[in-house]
Amino acid sequence: MAPGRPTSEIGRPRPRSEARRLIAGRGRYAGDENRTDQLHACFLRSPYPHASILKIDSEAAIAHPGVAAVLLWDDLAPVCKPWRTVSKAFPGLQSPDQYPLACGRVSYQGEPVALVLARSRAVAEDAAELIDVTYAPQPAMADYRQWQNEDTPLAHPELKDNIAWSCDIVEGDVDKAFAAAALVVEDEIVFTRHTGVPLEPRSILAEFDETNGGLSVRISHQMPHQLQLHLADFLHLPMSLVRVTTGDVGGGFGIKMHVYSDEVAICAAARLMQRPIKFVADRIESMVADVHAREHVVRARMALDASGHITAFDIHDLHGLGAYSVYPRSSTMETLMALRPIGAAYHYNAYRARADVILQNKSITGQYRSVGHPIATTVTERLVDRAAHALGLDPLEFRRANYVRPQDMPMTNPAGLRLLDLSHEACLDRLVELIDYTGTKAKVASESNERKLLGLGFAAFVEMTASGAEAYGRAGVQVAAVDSVSLMLEPDGSLKASASVCEIGQGIGQGLRQIIAQGIGISPALIALSLGDTATSPHGGGAWSSRGAAIGGEAAWGAALKLRNEILNVAGALLQCAPDTLDIVCNVITDASGAQRTTLRELAETVYFRGYELPKDMQPQLSVAHSYRRGQDAAIPTNGIQASLVEVDTETGLVRCLKHWVVEDCGRIINPLMVDEQIRGGVAQGIGAALFEACRYDAEGQYLTGTLADYLLPMAGEMPDIVIAHVETPYSGSAIGAKGAGEAGTCAAGAAVLNAINDALARRGASLSETPATPQLVLHALDNTAPEPLR
Amino acid sequence: MKPAPFAYCAPDSLDEALALLAEHGEDAQILAGGQSLVPMLALRMASPSIIVDINRITKLQHLEETGEALLVGACVRHAELLRYALLHPRWRLIADALDEVAHPGIRNRGTPCGSLALADPAAEAPAFAIALGAEIVLASTRGERRVPAEAFFLGIYETAREPDEMIVAVSFPVPYPDWRFGFEEIARRKGDYAIAGLCAGLRVEHERIAEARFVFFGVGDYPVRALQAEDMLAGGDPTDTDLHSAVATATMDEIDVSGSVEYDAAYKRRLVGVLARRVLGQLAATGEVT
């Protein structure tokens, strides 16, 4: 039964069935949960980027009315152990022990030092002001670009240096390629640290049942099973006594996939206090305590031969981390994904990349949507534009001439990426139509004048999705790459289902219901799917690497087919005909002539209540489970191309996005509405990175952009229309052929915007290699090449 | 982000409110729209011991224009004044400026008088108050007094208001028909605080500038009149683009610009010149105001 059946659910643009409930204000987020005897938590966080803690006097705070306790690391130590990020994928990784509350010293501004538990958050904050901490401030490592300077302070005095990790990736003879090159283009691009900002902040409610030793955690999180595993480990409990539940999650973006000190502290505190503890991070602490990402300086060179073909890349990535490498996956995963996808859309022969990854006394960095790929894409596409410009070629034709061609695949490229089932040229052809290339180029030319310059920029991309077990298994990091779905037919013919994927607002629940519906022949409205509860859903990966459809969907399909077969076997027995002459269409079992013979409801009632009607030895299994792991390809590559039209005000330096286009190939699309809106959200984050978002620190490591007045997110007024089209090249290695789609928007949007800005600036002979492209940077770029100073 | 404890009072009369201010002085904060105060309370940047909520005082809710002046009470919302100004073209400067204040939701609650009392260097209301020659009406148990807007702003978040006083209204004299006004602000995103802005007016007689008002905001501790630029414009032809350029260059030298963490002084200075030229261009195109 092919997924492309005419009456298929797969491919249908159904609105999310959760949407109505959420819009009507019936969402149940972790912050909506309450227990009658709960305590509210407030963290006292370090005001210093680097300091020893000499003394903590919490007497006045403890005595404050309404306060139940003020906890420090020493209080938690009996029930909780510290953790250290270790990964065989990053040999030599330096990352000291991490504690739920600071132990002896603080290594970044915002690090939790003390935990106040009180009858309300307000009272807890009042009490926190009364805690007297004596710090001895130390010099802070606040500028990773100074890493080779002898005077630069150590982020951690016990480490020999500030290098978290270094690596060299080499394939082919890069020096020979550059020596023989007809053209070499190069750039140094500065990417400013920024962060994902989920609308719903991190929130947790933890309770410990001392009668059975069980910990229950209600949390806004992307992977409850992973968290369950780590909490069990840190708190010395078996997994069977730890339950993690997610419920509605208001956005994750990777920010909510990590193990956070403050959340572990809450769980340890619940154990100690034997009362439920509730913590909702407010926006101020979220800005400093949520993981940050994408702080890089990349020097890159690209060699081309005489026929204008790319032959080699030579890269140096200086990557700035925070005080620790994030647990458990390591902040250095971003390093690898900032490097390996460089050039991936194009054919080339030799590749060399060196990364130096530097610890700083700043907030911890970690996975954030599209992990590393936006860096790789921006670097590649800047070089590609420079080459096209130098050769006097149309930027799209240059790309077309250099693309990896279908006949080249499957292949492993020099950077080690396995490429297959990609459709670069088809996407490019579609984009040319979509943007009315000729018309838009004419508009750019005719509407550009002295005061405002229009620019059109492109970014082709390859994004590696749906990571398999190789990503972390070989590293010795316990990350589930297998996902499972369970299905149980109810007596009334409806379906109860559970799965190991996680709903974080991306709509995977809707997608799985459509897959299951098609696999069985049941209406999606009859499927109750429960996700995110470790007590009732199988262990699995949760939400990361855009795996929901590509991996969870395969498990759902397999389970649906199993149940369908089982139902038809039973039906065959009841109807006295061969099961393979029967079908299930819209909850009704039909025979070869199309006649309706019985319904799922009738069949289920028979099995549950009148088993004597079945053959003596038949044991119907109306409860099935199926697990899926991908047996080949470390990740599923996807591809696409984005375009951005911008307007640059040459007097103020302000940049406006006028329009944005995406043509993307994520293989078989389960629900186009879900996919397109994921892409749009991702594009918003890419625009934010290119124009607005920056986590800024001063020279002493003081965090400066602590509120949403300082940290600028693109809002509705800044967003252009985003036009989306798809090419569908199914992944050849799975039944449905879906690939990951959730991160594609973020992967290349920033690169397209930066290229558009540079297209505009090029009219004045200027260029810009830093994001975000603040108005001052834009004017600086214009000034440095304009023949006369601009007034 | 929860406020420190505070007492709360919502008097029905102005006298009651003034009595509270007389008693508590600097320990009291007035609550009208709360669009600046409430975030400051949440961030614990302000921790008054008592909040005096003036939203029940009907006397403060009036927006009325006599032949002489437009009187805007302390509880009149940005949105109300904006609607009024849109309907009465002589107040076009107020309409253009208020349209840039934050977002509609905030304008529905926030108040121009609140903005004047806060005196944020990047706010629009202090600038158009100065540009229009407004008077701020202050009241206390000691009586009522009026302070010209130009003398009201003394520093960042610092005004001539005494701790026991509150703003009860702002009075805008009706501009003569021969005034025309222009406004522009430069902000990173729609609704953001201005990086720099300009409220300007020209009184044009017989196609010549008789008088000019040039008030920059966002570039110093409080809005500042470019007096030399105003002198340069006097007697000139409002459509003379060479005059525009000359004034733009002069303002960049005249105005003492301070930078901020994100935007340095050199960048803001450039914006001063850009604003001058753009607004003068707007004013050249504007006909007479009726």
mmCIF file of C-alpha atoms in Angstrom, chain A residues 227-401:
data_model
loop_
_atom_site.group_PDB
_atom_site.id
_atom_site.type_symbol
_atom_site.label_atom_id
_atom_site.label_comp_id
_atom_site.label_asym_id
_atom_site.label_seq_id
_atom_site.Cartn_x
_atom_site.Cartn_y
_atom_site.Cartn_z
ATOM 1 C CA LEU A 227 15.786 13.818 30.969
ATOM 2 C CA GLN A 228 14.320 10.868 32.837
ATOM 3 C CA LEU A 229 17.522 8.930 32.216
ATOM 4 C CA HIS A 230 19.777 11.710 33.475
ATOM 5 C CA LEU A 231 17.679 12.614 36.498
ATOM 6 C CA ALA A 232 17.655 8.966 37.529
ATOM 7 C CA ASP A 233 21.433 8.955 37.195
ATOM 8 C CA PHE A 234 22.104 12.203 39.078
ATOM 9 C CA LEU A 235 19.613 11.506 41.848
ATOM 10 C CA HIS A 236 20.609 7.863 42.356
ATOM 11 C CA LEU A 237 17.197 6.487 41.378
ATOM 12 C CA PRO A 238 16.183 3.711 38.998
ATOM 13 C CA MET A 239 14.443 4.997 35.864
ATOM 14 C CA SER A 240 11.347 3.101 36.934
ATOM 15 C CA LEU A 241 10.990 5.539 39.833
ATOM 16 C CA VAL A 242 11.387 8.668 37.716
ATOM 17 C CA ARG A 243 8.485 9.958 35.670
ATOM 18 C CA VAL A 244 8.864 12.931 33.354
ATOM 19 C CA THR A 245 5.830 14.433 31.642
ATOM 20 C CA THR A 246 5.768 17.253 29.125
ATOM 21 C CA GLY A 247 2.198 18.226 28.175
ATOM 22 C CA ASP A 248 1.881 21.365 26.073
ATOM 23 C CA VAL A 249 5.201 22.981 25.245
ATOM 24 C CA GLY A 250 5.323 26.524 23.926
ATOM 25 C CA GLY A 251 8.341 26.188 21.669
ATOM 26 C CA GLY A 252 11.675 24.472 22.197
ATOM 27 C CA PHE A 253 14.056 25.260 19.331
ATOM 28 C CA GLY A 254 16.719 23.127 20.953
ATOM 29 C CA ILE A 255 16.818 25.399 23.976
ATOM 30 C CA LYS A 256 14.750 22.896 25.941
ATOM 31 C CA MET A 257 16.684 19.765 25.108
ATOM 32 C CA HIS A 258 19.550 20.275 27.503
ATOM 33 C CA VAL A 259 20.189 19.349 31.099
ATOM 34 C CA TYR A 260 20.077 22.581 33.079
ATOM 35 C CA SER A 261 21.582 23.090 36.514
ATOM 36 C CA ASP A 262 18.536 24.927 37.759
ATOM 37 C CA GLU A 263 16.129 22.183 36.691
ATOM 38 C CA VAL A 264 18.254 19.494 38.321
ATOM 39 C CA ALA A 265 18.385 21.634 41.461
ATOM 40 C CA ILE A 266 14.574 21.751 41.520
ATOM 41 C CA CYS A 267 14.358 17.956 41.333
ATOM 42 C CA ALA A 268 16.952 17.526 44.069
ATOM 43 C CA ALA A 269 15.105 20.075 46.188
ATOM 44 C CA ALA A 270 11.830 18.190 45.738
ATOM 45 C CA ARG A 271 13.557 15.123 47.091
ATOM 46 C CA LEU A 272 14.898 17.005 50.108
ATOM 47 C CA MET A 273 11.810 19.022 50.927
ATOM 48 C CA GLN A 274 9.285 16.279 50.214
ATOM 49 C CA ARG A 275 6.974 18.958 48.882
ATOM 50 C CA PRO A 276 6.278 19.784 45.227
ATOM 51 C CA ILE A 277 8.562 22.516 43.945
ATOM 52 C CA LYS A 278 7.545 24.766 41.085
ATOM 53 C CA PHE A 279 9.916 26.884 39.030
ATOM 54 C CA VAL A 280 9.042 29.066 36.068
ATOM 55 C CA ALA A 281 11.994 30.933 34.606
ATOM 56 C CA ASP A 282 11.111 34.545 34.035
ATOM 57 C CA ARG A 283 12.233 36.334 30.909
ATOM 58 C CA ILE A 284 15.147 38.081 32.597
ATOM 59 C CA GLU A 285 16.720 34.920 33.858
ATOM 60 C CA SER A 286 15.887 33.093 30.625
ATOM 61 C CA MET A 287 17.948 35.547 28.632
ATOM 62 C CA VAL A 288 21.032 34.697 30.662
ATOM 63 C CA ALA A 289 20.341 31.154 31.823
ATOM 64 C CA ASP A 290 18.992 29.526 28.645
ATOM 65 C CA VAL A 291 21.648 28.131 26.327
ATOM 66 C CA HIS A 292 23.166 30.545 23.847
ATOM 67 C CA ALA A 293 24.641 29.582 20.486
ATOM 68 C CA ARG A 294 26.406 30.521 17.280
ATOM 69 C CA GLU A 295 29.371 32.589 18.421
ATOM 70 C CA HIS A 296 31.978 32.057 15.704
ATOM 71 C CA VAL A 297 34.615 33.776 13.652
ATOM 72 C CA VAL A 298 35.136 31.790 10.494
ATOM 73 C CA ARG A 299 37.986 32.394 8.066
ATOM 74 C CA ALA A 300 37.243 30.587 4.878
ATOM 75 C CA ARG A 301 38.829 30.185 1.472
ATOM 76 C CA MET A 302 37.450 28.520 -1.619
ATOM 77 C CA ALA A 303 39.484 27.456 -4.638
ATOM 78 C CA LEU A 304 38.136 27.250 -8.172
ATOM 79 C CA ASP A 305 39.601 25.874 -11.353
ATOM 80 C CA ALA A 306 39.762 27.574 -14.703
ATOM 81 C CA SER A 307 36.298 26.423 -15.700
ATOM 82 C CA GLY A 308 34.752 28.077 -12.674
ATOM 83 C CA HIS A 309 34.272 24.885 -10.706
ATOM 84 C CA ILE A 310 34.865 24.732 -6.986
ATOM 85 C CA THR A 311 37.757 22.457 -6.116
ATOM 86 C CA ALA A 312 38.515 22.971 -2.451
ATOM 87 C CA PHE A 313 37.643 24.589 0.870
ATOM 88 C CA ASP A 314 40.030 25.639 3.603
ATOM 89 C CA ILE A 315 38.383 26.738 6.825
ATOM 90 C CA HIS A 316 39.281 27.934 10.262
ATOM 91 C CA ASP A 317 36.466 28.118 12.779
ATOM 92 C CA LEU A 318 37.026 29.926 16.047
ATOM 93 C CA HIS A 319 34.032 28.944 18.152
ATOM 94 C CA GLY A 320 33.199 30.648 21.432
ATOM 95 C CA LEU A 321 31.511 28.530 24.083
ATOM 96 C CA GLY A 322 30.318 29.363 27.547
ATOM 97 C CA ALA A 323 31.704 28.173 30.826
ATOM 98 C CA TYR A 324 30.904 24.501 30.259
ATOM 99 C CA SER A 325 30.169 22.213 27.384
ATOM 100 C CA VAL A 326 26.464 21.518 27.505
ATOM 101 C CA TYR A 327 25.339 18.206 28.963
ATOM 102 C CA PRO A 328 25.059 15.551 27.635
ATOM 103 C CA ARG A 329 25.635 16.200 23.954
ATOM 104 C CA SER A 330 28.475 18.731 24.162
ATOM 105 C CA SER A 331 28.513 22.253 22.799
ATOM 106 C CA THR A 332 31.059 21.061 20.265
ATOM 107 C CA MET A 333 28.402 19.305 18.189
ATOM 108 C CA GLU A 334 27.646 22.787 16.902
ATOM 109 C CA THR A 335 31.298 23.060 15.865
ATOM 110 C CA LEU A 336 31.104 19.930 13.727
ATOM 111 C CA MET A 337 27.850 21.008 12.114
ATOM 112 C CA ALA A 338 29.236 24.466 11.445
ATOM 113 C CA LEU A 339 32.054 22.819 9.492
ATOM 114 C CA ARG A 340 30.950 19.664 7.748
ATOM 115 C CA PRO A 341 28.043 21.112 5.731
ATOM 116 C CA ILE A 342 30.289 23.794 4.231
ATOM 117 C CA GLY A 343 30.147 23.339 0.479
ATOM 118 C CA ALA A 344 27.763 20.411 0.769
ATOM 119 C CA ALA A 345 25.482 21.577 -2.028
ATOM 120 C CA TYR A 346 28.378 21.669 -4.445
ATOM 121 C CA HIS A 347 30.790 19.331 -6.051
ATOM 122 C CA TYR A 348 34.374 19.735 -4.809
ATOM 123 C CA ASN A 349 37.408 17.579 -4.183
ATOM 124 C CA ALA A 350 39.366 18.624 -1.164
ATOM 125 C CA TYR A 351 38.427 19.870 2.253
ATOM 126 C CA ARG A 352 40.364 21.072 5.256
ATOM 127 C CA ALA A 353 38.858 22.504 8.390
ATOM 128 C CA ARG A 354 40.386 23.373 11.709
ATOM 129 C CA ALA A 355 38.302 24.354 14.703
ATOM 130 C CA ASP A 356 39.489 25.895 17.932
ATOM 131 C CA VAL A 357 36.701 25.881 20.478
ATOM 132 C CA ILE A 358 37.180 28.250 23.383
ATOM 133 C CA LEU A 359 35.725 28.284 26.887
ATOM 134 C CA GLN A 360 34.556 31.676 28.146
ATOM 135 C CA ASN A 361 33.000 32.943 31.346
ATOM 136 C CA LYS A 362 29.684 33.339 29.617
ATOM 137 C CA SER A 363 26.381 31.469 29.473
ATOM 138 C CA ILE A 364 26.611 27.883 28.323
ATOM 139 C CA THR A 365 26.115 27.333 24.614
ATOM 140 C CA GLY A 366 24.338 24.419 23.056
ATOM 141 C CA GLN A 367 22.139 23.108 20.312
ATOM 142 C CA TYR A 368 19.793 25.725 18.840
ATOM 143 C CA ARG A 369 17.637 25.078 15.809
ATOM 144 C CA SER A 370 19.600 23.877 12.784
ATOM 145 C CA VAL A 371 22.661 23.454 15.006
ATOM 146 C CA GLY A 372 25.727 24.830 13.264
ATOM 147 C CA HIS A 373 24.200 24.701 9.784
ATOM 148 C CA PRO A 374 23.390 28.437 9.599
ATOM 149 C CA ILE A 375 27.100 29.127 10.092
ATOM 150 C CA ALA A 376 28.114 26.628 7.426
ATOM 151 C CA THR A 377 25.495 27.893 4.986
ATOM 152 C CA THR A 378 26.358 31.554 5.455
ATOM 153 C CA VAL A 379 30.077 30.885 5.001
ATOM 154 C CA THR A 380 29.517 28.792 1.890
ATOM 155 C CA GLU A 381 27.041 31.103 0.264
ATOM 156 C CA ARG A 382 29.172 34.228 0.881
ATOM 157 C CA LEU A 383 32.101 32.513 -0.822
ATOM 158 C CA VAL A 384 29.873 31.343 -3.654
ATOM 159 C CA ASP A 385 28.578 34.873 -4.233
ATOM 160 C CA ARG A 386 32.100 36.265 -4.142
ATOM 161 C CA ALA A 387 33.204 33.715 -6.715
ATOM 162 C CA ALA A 388 30.245 34.390 -8.993
ATOM 163 C CA HIS A 389 30.903 38.111 -8.731
ATOM 164 C CA ALA A 390 34.604 37.715 -9.442
ATOM 165 C CA LEU A 391 33.857 35.615 -12.503
ATOM 166 C CA GLY A 392 31.127 37.946 -13.717
ATOM 167 C CA LEU A 393 28.592 35.127 -13.572
ATOM 168 C CA ASP A 394 24.958 35.160 -12.585
ATOM 169 C CA PRO A 395 24.848 33.902 -8.977
ATOM 170 C CA LEU A 396 22.184 31.303 -9.727
ATOM 171 C CA GLU A 397 23.936 30.006 -12.829
ATOM 172 C CA PHE A 398 27.165 29.725 -10.885
ATOM 173 C CA ARG A 399 25.378 27.615 -8.316
ATOM 174 C CA ARG A 400 23.713 25.480 -10.962
ATOM 175 C CA ALA A 401 27.069 24.765 -12.620
#
